[in-house]
mmCIF file of C-alpha atoms and ligand atoms in Angstrom:
data_model
loop_
_atom_site.group_PDB
_atom_site.id
_atom_site.type_symbol
_atom_site.label_atom_id
_atom_site.label_comp_id
_atom_site.label_asym_id
_atom_site.label_seq_id
_atom_site.Cartn_x
_atom_site.Cartn_y
_atom_site.Cartn_z
ATOM 1 C CA MET C 221 -4.502 -19.724 15.864
ATOM 2 C CA ALA C 222 -3.819 -18.228 12.467
ATOM 3 C CA PHE C 223 -5.832 -15.880 10.331
ATOM 4 C CA SER C 224 -8.322 -17.599 8.048
ATOM 5 C CA PRO C 225 -6.898 -18.637 4.654
ATOM 6 C CA ALA C 226 -8.410 -15.778 2.637
ATOM 7 C CA LEU C 227 -7.198 -13.230 5.179
ATOM 8 C CA SER C 228 -3.696 -14.703 5.370
ATOM 9 C CA ARG C 229 -3.517 -14.665 1.616
ATOM 10 C CA LEU C 230 -4.689 -11.045 1.438
ATOM 11 C CA ILE C 231 -2.089 -9.902 3.964
ATOM 12 C CA ASP C 232 0.564 -11.822 2.066
ATOM 13 C CA ALA C 233 -0.509 -10.330 -1.262
ATOM 14 C CA PHE C 234 -0.205 -6.732 -0.027
ATOM 15 C CA ARG C 235 3.479 -7.352 0.557
ATOM 16 C CA ILE C 236 4.168 -7.237 -3.164
ATOM 17 C CA LEU C 237 3.713 -3.458 -2.917
ATOM 18 C CA PRO C 238 6.873 -1.391 -2.430
ATOM 19 C CA GLY C 239 7.481 -0.236 1.124
ATOM 20 C CA VAL C 240 4.848 -2.553 2.576
ATOM 21 C CA GLY C 241 6.064 -4.822 5.381
ATOM 22 C CA ALA C 242 4.196 -7.362 7.501
ATOM 23 C CA LYS C 243 2.591 -4.790 9.815
ATOM 24 C CA SER C 244 1.477 -2.452 7.019
ATOM 25 C CA ALA C 245 0.110 -5.351 4.997
ATOM 26 C CA GLN C 246 -1.999 -6.464 7.963
ATOM 27 C CA ARG C 247 -3.191 -2.926 8.538
ATOM 28 C CA MET C 248 -4.166 -2.599 4.875
ATOM 29 C CA ALA C 249 -6.071 -5.878 4.898
ATOM 30 C CA PHE C 250 -7.989 -4.992 8.065
ATOM 31 C CA HIS C 251 -8.785 -1.487 6.881
ATOM 32 C CA LEU C 252 -10.035 -2.798 3.574
ATOM 33 C CA LEU C 253 -12.250 -5.446 5.181
ATOM 34 C CA GLN C 254 -13.543 -3.166 7.927
ATOM 35 C CA ASN C 255 -14.020 0.108 6.091
ATOM 36 C CA GLU C 256 -13.371 -0.157 2.400
ATOM 37 C CA ARG C 257 -14.935 -3.230 0.862
ATOM 38 C CA GLU C 258 -16.267 -1.291 -2.100
ATOM 39 C CA GLY C 259 -12.961 0.503 -2.423
ATOM 40 C CA GLY C 260 -11.251 -2.870 -2.343
ATOM 41 C CA VAL C 261 -13.324 -4.172 -5.209
ATOM 42 C CA TYR C 262 -12.524 -0.969 -7.112
ATOM 43 C CA LEU C 263 -8.815 -1.465 -6.425
ATOM 44 C CA ALA C 264 -8.921 -5.105 -7.551
ATOM 45 C CA GLU C 265 -10.678 -4.167 -10.786
ATOM 46 C CA SER C 266 -8.319 -1.259 -11.374
ATOM 47 C CA ILE C 267 -5.306 -3.550 -11.021
ATOM 48 C CA GLN C 268 -6.802 -6.089 -13.424
ATOM 49 C CA THR C 269 -7.681 -3.423 -15.997
ATOM 50 C CA ALA C 270 -4.259 -1.831 -15.697
ATOM 51 C CA VAL C 271 -2.358 -5.095 -16.028
ATOM 52 C CA ALA C 272 -4.462 -6.091 -19.021
ATOM 53 C CA SER C 273 -4.385 -2.767 -20.863
ATOM 54 C CA ILE C 274 -1.214 -0.891 -20.017
ATOM 55 C CA ARG C 275 1.847 -1.574 -22.116
ATOM 56 C CA HIS C 276 4.908 0.457 -23.092
ATOM 57 C CA CYS C 277 4.840 3.014 -25.920
ATOM 58 C CA ARG C 278 6.676 1.629 -28.947
ATOM 59 C CA GLU C 279 8.628 4.866 -29.409
ATOM 60 C CA CYS C 280 9.439 6.100 -25.935
ATOM 61 C CA ARG C 281 8.627 3.235 -23.542
ATOM 62 C CA MET C 282 6.254 5.400 -21.485
ATOM 63 C CA PHE C 283 3.255 3.563 -20.058
ATOM 64 C CA ALA C 284 0.518 3.673 -22.682
ATOM 65 C CA GLU C 285 -2.738 1.954 -23.511
ATOM 66 C CA ALA C 286 -2.245 2.258 -27.275
ATOM 67 C CA GLU C 287 0.818 1.423 -29.353
ATOM 68 C CA LEU C 288 1.947 5.019 -29.009
ATOM 69 C CA CYS C 289 1.594 7.175 -25.913
ATOM 70 C CA GLU C 290 -0.221 10.481 -25.881
ATOM 71 C CA ILE C 291 2.965 12.486 -26.379
ATOM 72 C CA CYS C 292 4.307 10.361 -29.241
ATOM 73 C CA ARG C 293 0.918 10.604 -30.969
ATOM 74 C CA ASN C 294 0.953 14.396 -30.697
ATOM 75 C CA GLU C 295 2.269 15.866 -33.966
ATOM 76 C CA GLN C 296 2.658 19.256 -32.250
ATOM 77 C CA ARG C 297 5.490 17.942 -30.090
ATOM 78 C CA ASP C 298 8.975 18.689 -31.408
ATOM 79 C CA ALA C 299 10.501 15.391 -32.499
ATOM 80 C CA SER C 300 13.960 16.939 -32.819
ATOM 81 C CA ARG C 301 14.384 17.189 -29.048
ATOM 82 C CA VAL C 302 14.200 14.052 -26.959
ATOM 83 C CA CYS C 303 14.451 14.083 -23.211
ATOM 84 C CA VAL C 304 15.741 10.867 -21.626
ATOM 85 C CA VAL C 305 14.400 10.073 -18.156
ATOM 86 C CA GLU C 306 14.532 7.109 -15.831
ATOM 87 C CA SER C 307 10.838 6.739 -15.048
ATOM 88 C CA PRO C 308 7.283 7.679 -16.042
ATOM 89 C CA ALA C 309 7.099 9.807 -12.884
ATOM 90 C CA ASP C 310 9.936 11.925 -14.275
ATOM 91 C CA VAL C 311 7.955 12.548 -17.470
ATOM 92 C CA MET C 312 5.036 13.758 -15.390
ATOM 93 C CA ALA C 313 7.283 15.987 -13.271
ATOM 94 C CA ILE C 314 8.792 17.613 -16.373
ATOM 95 C CA GLU C 315 5.399 18.011 -18.065
ATOM 96 C CA GLN C 316 3.932 19.675 -15.006
ATOM 97 C CA ASN C 317 6.830 21.947 -14.136
ATOM 98 C CA THR C 318 8.596 22.983 -17.335
ATOM 99 C CA ASN C 319 7.448 24.085 -20.743
ATOM 100 C CA PHE C 320 9.414 21.418 -22.595
ATOM 101 C CA GLN C 321 7.689 20.771 -25.925
ATOM 102 C CA GLY C 322 9.814 17.916 -27.205
ATOM 103 C CA ARG C 323 9.479 14.171 -26.788
ATOM 104 C CA TYR C 324 10.754 11.629 -24.335
ATOM 105 C CA PHE C 325 12.542 8.393 -23.940
ATOM 106 C CA VAL C 326 11.818 6.532 -20.719
ATOM 107 C CA LEU C 327 14.570 4.136 -19.613
ATOM 108 C CA MET C 328 12.444 2.482 -16.891
ATOM 109 C CA GLY C 329 15.543 2.293 -14.729
ATOM 110 C CA HIS C 330 19.264 2.876 -15.051
ATOM 111 C CA LEU C 331 22.268 0.748 -15.906
ATOM 112 C CA SER C 332 22.944 -1.636 -13.049
ATOM 113 C CA PRO C 333 25.011 -4.620 -14.185
ATOM 114 C CA ILE C 334 24.807 -6.161 -10.704
ATOM 115 C CA ASP C 335 21.013 -6.388 -11.108
ATOM 116 C CA GLY C 336 21.286 -7.615 -14.685
ATOM 117 C CA ILE C 337 20.115 -4.274 -16.081
ATOM 118 C CA GLY C 338 22.151 -3.541 -19.173
ATOM 119 C CA PRO C 339 21.539 -1.407 -22.284
ATOM 120 C CA GLU C 340 19.032 -3.897 -23.641
ATOM 121 C CA GLN C 341 16.847 -3.816 -20.500
ATOM 122 C CA LEU C 342 16.715 -0.028 -20.783
ATOM 123 C CA GLY C 343 15.571 -0.249 -24.403
ATOM 124 C CA LEU C 344 18.717 1.476 -25.653
ATOM 125 C CA ASP C 345 18.501 -0.478 -28.898
ATOM 126 C CA VAL C 346 15.168 1.303 -29.493
ATOM 127 C CA LEU C 347 16.791 4.645 -28.678
ATOM 128 C CA ARG C 348 19.740 3.899 -30.998
ATOM 129 C CA GLU C 349 17.329 3.192 -33.818
ATOM 130 C CA ARG C 350 15.430 6.392 -33.105
ATOM 131 C CA LEU C 351 18.694 8.338 -33.226
ATOM 132 C CA ALA C 352 19.840 6.605 -36.423
ATOM 133 C CA SER C 353 16.629 6.947 -38.363
ATOM 134 C CA GLY C 354 14.918 9.982 -36.890
ATOM 135 C CA PRO C 355 15.169 13.735 -36.787
ATOM 136 C CA VAL C 356 16.707 13.899 -33.290
ATOM 137 C CA GLU C 357 18.995 16.929 -32.991
ATOM 138 C CA GLU C 358 19.273 17.252 -29.253
ATOM 139 C CA LEU C 359 19.158 14.543 -26.662
ATOM 140 C CA ILE C 360 18.500 16.004 -23.231
ATOM 141 C CA LEU C 361 19.632 13.786 -20.390
ATOM 142 C CA ALA C 362 17.433 14.145 -17.345
ATOM 143 C CA VAL C 363 18.631 11.062 -15.512
ATOM 144 C CA GLY C 364 19.350 11.142 -11.794
ATOM 145 C CA ALA C 365 22.666 12.459 -10.472
ATOM 146 C CA THR C 366 23.563 9.138 -8.898
ATOM 147 C CA VAL C 367 26.490 6.856 -9.728
ATOM 148 C CA GLU C 368 24.225 4.644 -11.847
ATOM 149 C CA GLY C 369 22.559 7.668 -13.439
ATOM 150 C CA GLU C 370 26.009 8.990 -14.299
ATOM 151 C CA ALA C 371 27.067 5.744 -15.973
ATOM 152 C CA THR C 372 23.767 5.644 -17.831
ATOM 153 C CA ALA C 373 24.236 9.246 -18.997
ATOM 154 C CA GLN C 374 27.742 8.538 -20.293
ATOM 155 C CA TYR C 375 26.569 5.491 -22.175
ATOM 156 C CA ILE C 376 23.706 7.353 -23.827
ATOM 157 C CA ALA C 377 25.877 10.396 -24.601
ATOM 158 C CA GLU C 378 28.221 8.107 -26.527
ATOM 159 C CA LEU C 379 25.250 6.643 -28.389
ATOM 160 C CA ALA C 380 24.087 10.144 -29.367
ATOM 161 C CA ARG C 381 27.539 11.229 -30.558
ATOM 162 C CA GLN C 382 27.797 8.170 -32.796
ATOM 163 C CA ASN C 383 24.577 9.369 -34.395
ATOM 164 C CA ASP C 384 25.502 13.048 -34.681
ATOM 165 C CA ALA C 385 22.947 14.258 -32.158
ATOM 166 C CA SER C 386 24.086 16.830 -29.631
ATOM 167 C CA VAL C 387 23.714 15.876 -25.997
ATOM 168 C CA THR C 388 22.810 18.157 -23.138
ATOM 169 C CA ARG C 389 22.188 17.438 -19.524
ATOM 170 C CA ILE C 390 19.859 19.216 -17.146
ATOM 171 C CA ALA C 391 21.932 20.904 -14.534
ATOM 172 C CA HIS C 392 21.231 23.297 -11.727
ATOM 173 C CA GLY C 393 19.308 22.330 -8.714
ATOM 174 C CA VAL C 394 18.856 18.600 -8.961
ATOM 175 C CA PRO C 395 20.479 17.538 -5.688
ATOM 176 C CA VAL C 396 23.289 15.014 -6.008
ATOM 177 C CA GLY C 397 21.979 11.582 -5.045
ATOM 178 C CA GLY C 398 18.414 12.883 -5.168
ATOM 179 C CA GLU C 399 15.559 11.434 -7.144
ATOM 180 C CA LEU C 400 14.079 13.576 -9.867
ATOM 181 C CA GLU C 401 10.467 13.061 -8.939
ATOM 182 C CA TYR C 402 10.975 14.613 -5.494
ATOM 183 C CA VAL C 403 12.528 17.846 -6.747
ATOM 184 C CA ASP C 404 10.344 20.927 -6.312
ATOM 185 C CA ALA C 405 8.844 22.642 -9.354
ATOM 186 C CA GLY C 406 11.093 25.708 -9.403
ATOM 187 C CA THR C 407 14.290 23.727 -9.058
ATOM 188 C CA LEU C 408 13.341 21.314 -11.778
ATOM 189 C CA SER C 409 12.317 24.131 -14.108
ATOM 190 C CA GLN C 410 15.645 25.885 -13.544
ATOM 191 C CA ALA C 411 17.601 22.690 -14.014
ATOM 192 C CA PHE C 412 15.843 22.228 -17.303
ATOM 193 C CA SER C 413 16.517 25.674 -18.752
ATOM 194 C CA GLY C 414 20.104 25.575 -17.458
ATOM 195 C CA ARG C 415 21.049 22.449 -19.357
ATOM 196 C CA ARG C 416 24.586 22.409 -20.825
ATOM 197 C CA PRO C 417 26.266 20.497 -23.641
ATOM 198 C CA LEU C 418 27.942 17.317 -22.423
ATOM 199 C CA MET A 226 -0.344 15.541 -20.410
ATOM 200 C CA ALA A 227 -1.963 13.185 -17.947
ATOM 201 C CA PHE A 228 -1.430 9.514 -17.293
ATOM 202 C CA SER A 229 -3.549 7.212 -19.433
ATOM 203 C CA PRO A 230 -7.026 6.471 -17.999
ATOM 204 C CA ALA A 231 -6.224 2.991 -16.679
ATOM 205 C CA LEU A 232 -3.039 4.260 -15.028
ATOM 206 C CA SER A 233 -4.758 7.295 -13.474
ATOM 207 C CA ARG A 234 -7.465 5.034 -12.149
ATOM 208 C CA LEU A 235 -4.931 2.595 -10.704
ATOM 209 C CA ILE A 236 -3.034 5.366 -8.908
ATOM 210 C CA ASP A 237 -6.317 6.746 -7.606
ATOM 211 C CA ALA A 238 -7.448 3.314 -6.398
ATOM 212 C CA PHE A 239 -4.308 2.722 -4.336
ATOM 213 C CA ARG A 240 -5.230 5.756 -2.266
ATOM 214 C CA ILE A 241 -8.009 3.827 -0.536
ATOM 215 C CA LEU A 242 -5.247 2.054 1.412
ATOM 216 C CA PRO A 243 -4.369 3.525 4.815
ATOM 217 C CA GLY A 244 -1.234 5.661 4.848
ATOM 218 C CA VAL A 245 -1.021 5.827 1.060
ATOM 219 C CA GLY A 246 -0.804 9.360 -0.353
ATOM 220 C CA ALA A 247 -0.446 10.556 -3.947
ATOM 221 C CA LYS A 248 3.278 9.832 -4.210
ATOM 222 C CA SER A 249 3.087 6.365 -2.662
ATOM 223 C CA ALA A 250 0.110 5.466 -4.817
ATOM 224 C CA GLN A 251 2.040 6.427 -7.942
ATOM 225 C CA ARG A 252 5.064 4.487 -6.765
ATOM 226 C CA MET A 253 2.884 1.411 -6.124
ATOM 227 C CA ALA A 254 1.246 1.623 -9.544
ATOM 228 C CA PHE A 255 4.592 1.979 -11.354
ATOM 229 C CA HIS A 256 6.215 -0.801 -9.364
ATOM 230 C CA LEU A 257 3.317 -3.121 -10.046
ATOM 231 C CA LEU A 258 3.304 -2.401 -13.789
ATOM 232 C CA GLN A 259 7.080 -2.515 -14.147
ATOM 233 C CA ASN A 260 8.022 -5.396 -11.891
ATOM 234 C CA GLU A 261 5.034 -7.157 -10.427
ATOM 235 C CA ARG A 262 2.333 -7.800 -12.982
ATOM 236 C CA GLU A 263 1.825 -11.352 -11.801
ATOM 237 C CA GLY A 264 1.918 -10.175 -8.212
ATOM 238 C CA GLY A 265 -0.659 -7.557 -9.120
ATOM 239 C CA VAL A 266 -3.024 -10.150 -10.519
ATOM 240 C CA TYR A 267 -2.512 -12.199 -7.352
ATOM 241 C CA LEU A 268 -3.277 -9.147 -5.213
ATOM 242 C CA ALA A 269 -6.430 -8.343 -7.200
ATOM 243 C CA GLU A 270 -7.699 -11.913 -6.877
ATOM 244 C CA SER A 271 -6.827 -11.998 -3.179
ATOM 245 C CA ILE A 272 -8.828 -8.838 -2.578
ATOM 246 C CA GLN A 273 -11.818 -10.208 -4.466
ATOM 247 C CA THR A 274 -11.712 -13.523 -2.627
ATOM 248 C CA ALA A 275 -11.339 -11.805 0.723
ATOM 249 C CA VAL A 276 -14.177 -9.351 0.154
ATOM 250 C CA ALA A 277 -16.439 -12.168 -1.047
ATOM 251 C CA SER A 278 -15.624 -14.702 1.666
ATOM 252 C CA ILE A 279 -14.602 -12.905 4.835
ATOM 253 C CA ARG A 280 -17.346 -11.929 7.249
ATOM 254 C CA HIS A 281 -17.485 -11.423 11.007
ATOM 255 C CA CYS A 282 -17.839 -14.316 13.446
ATOM 256 C CA ARG A 283 -21.388 -14.387 14.827
ATOM 257 C CA GLU A 284 -20.123 -14.812 18.396
ATOM 258 C CA CYS A 285 -17.017 -12.664 18.648
ATOM 259 C CA ARG A 286 -16.934 -10.467 15.532
ATOM 260 C CA MET A 287 -13.460 -11.692 14.555
ATOM 261 C CA PHE A 288 -12.878 -11.948 10.816
ATOM 262 C CA ALA A 289 -14.012 -15.417 9.760
ATOM 263 C CA GLU A 290 -14.884 -17.304 6.620
ATOM 264 C CA ALA A 291 -17.521 -19.442 8.338
ATOM 265 C CA GLU A 292 -20.323 -18.367 10.647
ATOM 266 C CA LEU A 293 -18.052 -18.994 13.601
ATOM 267 C CA CYS A 294 -14.341 -18.236 13.734
ATOM 268 C CA GLU A 295 -11.711 -20.846 14.478
ATOM 269 C CA ILE A 296 -11.594 -19.961 18.183
ATOM 270 C CA CYS A 297 -15.361 -19.930 18.701
ATOM 271 C CA ARG A 298 -15.594 -23.309 16.964
ATOM 272 C CA ASN A 299 -12.961 -24.777 19.284
ATOM 273 C CA GLU A 300 -14.714 -26.580 22.171
ATOM 274 C CA GLN A 301 -11.399 -26.728 24.038
ATOM 275 C CA ARG A 302 -11.402 -22.980 24.570
ATOM 276 C CA ASP A 303 -12.741 -21.822 27.933
ATOM 277 C CA ALA A 304 -16.054 -20.065 27.304
ATOM 278 C CA SER A 305 -16.158 -18.687 30.836
ATOM 279 C CA ARG A 306 -13.376 -16.204 30.125
ATOM 280 C CA VAL A 307 -13.846 -13.669 27.370
ATOM 281 C CA CYS A 308 -11.178 -11.189 26.387
ATOM 282 C CA VAL A 309 -12.445 -7.972 24.796
ATOM 283 C CA VAL A 310 -10.104 -6.365 22.257
ATOM 284 C CA GLU A 311 -10.364 -3.534 19.771
ATOM 285 C CA SER A 312 -9.087 -5.293 16.667
ATOM 286 C CA PRO A 313 -8.323 -8.643 15.029
ATOM 287 C CA ALA A 314 -4.638 -7.735 15.238
ATOM 288 C CA ASP A 315 -4.983 -7.674 19.019
ATOM 289 C CA VAL A 316 -6.392 -11.214 18.995
ATOM 290 C CA MET A 317 -3.372 -12.363 17.025
ATOM 291 C CA ALA A 318 -0.975 -10.555 19.373
ATOM 292 C CA ILE A 319 -2.550 -12.202 22.430
ATOM 293 C CA GLU A 320 -2.658 -15.635 20.789
ATOM 294 C CA GLN A 321 0.985 -15.427 19.832
ATOM 295 C CA ASN A 322 2.328 -13.973 23.056
ATOM 296 C CA THR A 323 0.265 -15.263 25.973
ATOM 297 C CA ASN A 324 -1.204 -18.604 26.912
ATOM 298 C CA PHE A 325 -4.755 -17.299 27.226
ATOM 299 C CA GLN A 326 -7.125 -20.205 26.606
ATOM 300 C CA GLY A 327 -10.434 -18.349 26.719
ATOM 301 C CA ARG A 328 -12.455 -16.700 24.006
ATOM 302 C CA TYR A 329 -12.633 -13.222 22.554
ATOM 303 C CA PHE A 330 -14.898 -10.405 21.683
ATOM 304 C CA VAL A 331 -13.588 -8.077 18.994
ATOM 305 C CA LEU A 332 -15.020 -4.554 19.095
ATOM 306 C CA MET A 333 -13.585 -3.519 15.723
ATOM 307 C CA GLY A 334 -12.934 -0.081 17.121
ATOM 308 C CA HIS A 335 -13.705 1.891 20.249
ATOM 309 C CA LEU A 336 -16.451 4.247 21.313
ATOM 310 C CA SER A 337 -16.099 7.505 19.426
ATOM 311 C CA PRO A 338 -19.361 9.480 19.399
ATOM 312 C CA ILE A 339 -17.798 12.158 17.200
ATOM 313 C CA ASP A 340 -17.295 9.535 14.459
ATOM 314 C CA GLY A 341 -20.740 8.050 15.014
ATOM 315 C CA ILE A 342 -19.309 4.964 16.708
ATOM 316 C CA GLY A 343 -21.568 4.046 19.599
ATOM 317 C CA PRO A 344 -22.280 0.776 21.448
ATOM 318 C CA GLU A 345 -24.236 -0.603 18.516
ATOM 319 C CA GLN A 346 -21.377 -0.130 16.044
ATOM 320 C CA LEU A 347 -19.103 -2.054 18.404
ATOM 321 C CA GLY A 348 -21.586 -4.927 18.580
ATOM 322 C CA LEU A 349 -22.142 -4.407 22.289
ATOM 323 C CA ASP A 350 -25.708 -5.709 21.938
ATOM 324 C CA VAL A 351 -24.163 -9.024 20.854
ATOM 325 C CA LEU A 352 -21.815 -8.918 23.839
ATOM 326 C CA ARG A 353 -24.702 -8.110 26.202
ATOM 327 C CA GLU A 354 -26.581 -11.122 24.922
ATOM 328 C CA ARG A 355 -23.535 -13.309 25.335
ATOM 329 C CA LEU A 356 -23.173 -12.091 28.933
ATOM 330 C CA ALA A 357 -26.883 -12.567 29.666
ATOM 331 C CA SER A 358 -27.272 -16.016 28.195
ATOM 332 C CA GLY A 359 -23.825 -17.554 28.432
ATOM 333 C CA PRO A 360 -21.389 -18.943 30.941
ATOM 334 C CA VAL A 361 -19.162 -15.859 31.041
ATOM 335 C CA GLU A 362 -17.568 -15.496 34.480
ATOM 336 C CA GLU A 363 -14.723 -13.153 33.713
ATOM 337 C CA LEU A 364 -14.566 -10.439 31.117
ATOM 338 C CA ILE A 365 -10.977 -9.397 30.494
ATOM 339 C CA LEU A 366 -10.646 -5.938 29.031
ATOM 340 C CA ALA A 367 -7.649 -5.653 26.733
ATOM 341 C CA VAL A 368 -8.614 -2.394 25.069
ATOM 342 C CA GLY A 369 -6.046 0.341 24.490
ATOM 343 C CA ALA A 370 -5.075 2.761 27.247
ATOM 344 C CA THR A 371 -6.318 5.769 25.323
ATOM 345 C CA VAL A 372 -9.109 8.173 26.245
ATOM 346 C CA GLU A 373 -11.495 6.376 23.908
ATOM 347 C CA GLY A 374 -10.280 2.975 25.096
ATOM 348 C CA GLU A 375 -10.914 4.112 28.670
ATOM 349 C CA ALA A 376 -14.479 5.194 27.909
ATOM 350 C CA THR A 377 -15.072 1.936 26.085
ATOM 351 C CA ALA A 378 -13.708 -0.068 29.028
ATOM 352 C CA GLN A 379 -15.974 1.738 31.489
ATOM 353 C CA TYR A 380 -19.014 1.139 29.339
ATOM 354 C CA ILE A 381 -18.286 -2.580 28.973
ATOM 355 C CA ALA A 382 -17.427 -2.958 32.674
ATOM 356 C CA GLU A 383 -20.891 -1.604 33.515
ATOM 357 C CA LEU A 384 -22.432 -4.058 31.057
ATOM 358 C CA ALA A 385 -20.596 -6.946 32.713
ATOM 359 C CA ARG A 386 -21.610 -5.905 36.231
ATOM 360 C CA GLN A 387 -25.255 -5.798 35.192
ATOM 361 C CA ASN A 388 -24.843 -9.411 34.159
ATOM 362 C CA ASP A 389 -22.905 -10.571 37.212
ATOM 363 C CA ALA A 390 -19.677 -11.236 35.373
ATOM 364 C CA SER A 391 -16.462 -10.069 36.994
ATOM 365 C CA VAL A 392 -14.365 -7.649 35.013
ATOM 366 C CA THR A 393 -10.589 -7.469 34.887
ATOM 367 C CA ARG A 394 -8.311 -5.307 32.888
ATOM 368 C CA ILE A 395 -4.856 -6.138 31.602
ATOM 369 C CA ALA A 396 -2.399 -3.953 33.358
ATOM 370 C CA HIS A 397 1.351 -3.713 33.451
ATOM 371 C CA GLY A 398 3.376 -2.681 30.517
ATOM 372 C CA VAL A 399 0.934 -1.500 27.933
ATOM 373 C CA PRO A 400 2.226 2.025 27.384
ATOM 374 C CA VAL A 401 -0.328 4.777 27.923
ATOM 375 C CA GLY A 402 -1.520 6.012 24.560
ATOM 376 C CA GLY A 403 0.110 3.057 22.841
ATOM 377 C CA GLU A 404 -1.526 0.611 20.516
ATOM 378 C CA LEU A 405 -1.750 -2.975 21.649
ATOM 379 C CA GLU A 406 -0.530 -4.550 18.467
ATOM 380 C CA TYR A 407 2.842 -2.771 18.719
ATOM 381 C CA VAL A 408 3.614 -3.936 22.252
ATOM 382 C CA ASP A 409 6.449 -6.450 22.516
ATOM 383 C CA ALA A 410 5.727 -10.046 23.468
ATOM 384 C CA GLY A 411 7.084 -9.946 27.031
ATOM 385 C CA THR A 412 5.255 -6.773 27.955
ATOM 386 C CA LEU A 413 1.977 -8.025 26.596
ATOM 387 C CA SER A 414 2.358 -11.363 28.355
ATOM 388 C CA GLN A 415 3.041 -9.604 31.665
ATOM 389 C CA ALA A 416 0.155 -7.204 31.186
ATOM 390 C CA PHE A 417 -2.062 -10.179 30.669
ATOM 391 C CA SER A 418 -1.077 -12.125 33.738
ATOM 392 C CA GLY A 419 -1.116 -8.948 35.845
ATOM 393 C CA ARG A 420 -4.747 -8.139 35.158
ATOM 394 C CA ARG A 421 -6.698 -6.689 38.067
ATOM 395 C CA PRO A 422 -10.386 -6.486 38.971
ATOM 396 C CA LEU A 423 -11.975 -3.259 37.780
HETATM 397 ZN ZN1 ZN M 154 5.642 7.498 -26.421
HETATM 398 ZN ZN1 ZN M 155 -15.536 -16.046 16.960
#
């Protein structure tokens, strides 16, 4: 006896989600069918809308539904300061917990040659161009304090120096090996104001 | 700054899934958009197909795509023995780990007056009819050894007695307070063969 085809397929499909194994996938499928059919339809439509409409901002690579994200469209934001982060979640964490008024560049990862993630995959050609052509005076590195984050930071610092932008790095409080999005508000705020030249 | 509408909606929609909080939902949305767009489309379609095609078997309430599930359609299965379980996952666990050749009745929950789950919500009117009209000789209770499972077992045992069916309950090995679907194969098999009259 196996589950019916549509149910097997549903359980299988849930496994594309991060952190979802066989047992969780089954639990999700059952819960959806037993208690959340309307919610399931809403989820399906939300996924389809998101996949069809969400792209990356041309300037900063943040998720956006237009060519430019909300921050890059905002003329009030200081274009001379650019904060480099690894993920969209980091942008949200900084926006919610600091009073940073500059712009961002979202790497969508970090250098990891073993996974085939080099400068190009992180959009560093876009960043280089922004440094070469734009009014960037300070590049603030807010990448994770991991080995890969470190290598990424060094690479980007070099890029900034070649383009006469100063480079700083957020400092206090981000735990070594920790992920930025899990840092509490106070710590992240302090780390931000305590940034030092690199 | 907030996420764009489609992204906010996607994160929100993931929260309908059991065990998915704000952070996990965000992580799922980002992962899907960054690495699994095709997988996301597959998931969305799988949900839609499942919601549209999966109903409950008329006889046993198992998830099914036809009026009767695979087991209820199978004439080889002994209709005189019916095993009552709380969830479709329990059916799968028993099918995979025992050599039970009878049929099932899936409660899709257990009695829980506080949540408004009474006999009707568990389809016990359907079970009563099956006991009254059918060839059921033994009703095997494989519901969880929890307080609610206990109450449910007692209620169904009474129903069976009224209809002159004998009632047994699986015994050894299912840990008190444990959930059936997490029991290992050997334990579940032993519990099954060690069932006793109630
Ligand atoms: Zn942008
Ligand atoms: Zn059935």
